Amino acid sequence: LRILLLEGKNLKMGRLHTPDPFIIFRTADDQKARSKTIKKTTRPEWNQELRVFVDSLENPIGFKVHDARSLSKHAVIGHGSFTINHLADAMARDMWLPAILDGRSSGYIHVKVQFLKAFKKKILRQTRY
């Protein structure tokens, strides 16, 4: 799965300081991809491509937005997930995903996701009945 992490907006850690956000994406089988850290902003622009292997279209991809600057080690700004079962056609999907913490919005991340052609046939064969 190709994840183009474009940007974030309104990413906040309360009123104490402006965060240094980074994101970790995680698959159901615990494979991870980490973004670079963007310094002192609530509107980071990553424009970074990340890739993870997925073995099923049924499992969602989770993410956590962290603050590298927090007093506690990499405090979580927010988290969320998205489904990938609608990506079987290999077209890229553009999505704004909410980051949630304690039941409240803590901002949004903007991604484009797409299956890589090298893996598409194998995954589709495994999910057919």
Coordinates of C-alpha atoms in Angstrom, one line a residue:
L1 CA 0.0 0.0 0.0
R2 CA 1.3 3.4 -1.0
I3 CA 0.5 6.2 1.5
L4 CA 1.2 9.7 0.3
L5 CA 1.1 11.8 3.5
L6 CA 0.5 15.3 2.3
E7 CA -0.3 17.6 5.2
G8 CA -2.1 18.1 8.5
K9 CA -4.3 20.8 9.9
N10 CA -5.3 21.9 13.4
L11 CA -3.0 19.4 15.0
K12 CA -2.9 20.5 18.6
M13 CA -1.6 19.4 22.0
G14 CA -3.5 21.7 24.2
R15 CA -2.3 25.2 24.8
L16 CA 1.2 24.5 26.2
H17 CA 3.2 24.5 23.0
T18 CA 3.2 24.1 19.2
P19 CA 3.8 20.5 18.4
D20 CA 6.5 18.8 16.4
P21 CA 4.2 16.3 14.7
F22 CA 5.1 12.9 13.1
I23 CA 2.8 10.0 12.2
I24 CA 3.1 6.3 12.6
F25 CA 0.9 4.1 10.3
R26 CA 0.3 0.5 11.4
T27 CA -1.2 -2.5 9.7
A28 CA -3.2 -5.3 11.3
D29 CA 0.0 -7.5 11.4
D30 CA 1.9 -4.7 13.2
Q31 CA 3.9 -3.5 10.2
K32 CA 4.8 0.2 10.7
A33 CA 5.7 3.2 8.6
R34 CA 6.9 6.5 10.3
S35 CA 6.8 9.9 8.8
K36 CA 9.5 12.6 9.3
T37 CA 9.0 15.1 12.1
I38 CA 7.9 18.6 11.1
K39 CA 9.0 21.3 13.6
K40 CA 6.7 23.6 15.6
T41 CA 3.5 23.6 13.5
T42 CA -0.1 22.7 13.7
R43 CA -0.2 22.7 9.9
P44 CA 2.6 20.4 8.9
E45 CA 3.4 19.7 5.2
W46 CA 5.0 16.3 4.9
N47 CA 4.6 15.5 1.2
Q48 CA 6.2 12.1 2.0
E49 CA 5.5 8.7 0.5
L50 CA 5.3 5.8 2.8
R51 CA 4.8 2.1 1.9
V52 CA 3.5 -0.9 3.9
F53 CA 2.6 -4.4 2.8
V54 CA -1.0 -5.5 3.4
D55 CA -2.1 -9.1 3.2
S56 CA -5.9 -8.4 3.4
L57 CA -8.3 -5.8 2.1
E58 CA -10.5 -6.4 5.1
N59 CA -8.2 -5.0 7.8
P60 CA -8.1 -1.2 8.4
I61 CA -4.9 0.8 8.6
G62 CA -4.4 2.6 11.9
F63 CA -2.4 5.8 12.6
K64 CA -1.2 7.8 15.5
V65 CA -0.1 11.4 15.3
H66 CA 2.7 12.0 17.9
D67 CA 4.4 15.1 19.2
A68 CA 8.2 14.7 19.3
R69 CA 8.5 17.8 21.5
S70 CA 6.3 16.8 24.4
L71 CA 7.7 16.3 27.9
S72 CA 6.4 12.8 27.9
K73 CA 8.1 10.7 25.3
H74 CA 6.3 11.2 22.0
A75 CA 2.9 12.0 23.4
V76 CA -0.1 11.2 21.2
I77 CA -1.9 14.1 19.6
G78 CA -4.6 11.9 18.1
H79 CA -5.3 8.6 16.4
G80 CA -7.6 7.1 13.8
S81 CA -7.9 4.5 11.1
F82 CA -9.1 4.0 7.6
T83 CA -10.4 1.1 5.6
I84 CA -8.8 -0.1 2.4
N85 CA -11.4 -2.5 1.0
H86 CA -12.6 0.1 -1.5
L87 CA -9.1 0.3 -3.0
A88 CA -9.2 -2.9 -5.0
D89 CA -9.5 -1.0 -8.3
A90 CA -6.0 0.4 -7.7
M91 CA -7.1 3.9 -8.1
A92 CA -5.7 6.5 -5.7
R93 CA -8.0 7.8 -3.0
D94 CA -7.7 11.3 -1.6
M95 CA -8.9 11.5 2.1
W96 CA -8.9 13.9 5.0
L97 CA -8.8 11.7 8.1
P98 CA -9.7 12.9 11.6
A99 CA -7.3 12.5 14.5
I100 CA -9.2 11.8 17.7
L101 CA -8.1 12.0 21.3
D102 CA -10.3 11.4 24.3
G103 CA -13.4 11.5 22.0
R104 CA -12.5 14.9 20.6
S105 CA -11.0 16.1 17.3
S106 CA -7.4 17.0 17.6
G107 CA -6.9 17.8 13.9
Y108 CA -6.9 16.2 10.5
I109 CA -4.3 14.5 8.2
H110 CA -4.5 14.5 4.4
V111 CA -3.4 11.4 2.6
K112 CA -3.7 9.8 -0.8
V113 CA -3.6 6.0 -0.7
Q114 CA -3.2 3.4 -3.5
F115 CA -2.3 -0.2 -3.9
L116 CA 1.0 -0.8 -5.6
K117 CA 0.6 -2.9 -8.8
A118 CA 3.3 -5.4 -7.7
F119 CA 1.1 -6.6 -4.8
K120 CA -2.4 -6.1 -6.3
K121 CA -2.8 -9.4 -8.0
K122 CA -1.6 -11.5 -5.0
I123 CA -3.9 -9.7 -2.6
L124 CA -7.0 -9.8 -4.8
R125 CA -6.5 -13.6 -5.4
Q126 CA -6.4 -14.2 -1.6
T127 CA -9.6 -12.3 -1.0
R128 CA -11.8 -13.9 -3.6
Y129 CA -14.2 -16.7 -2.5

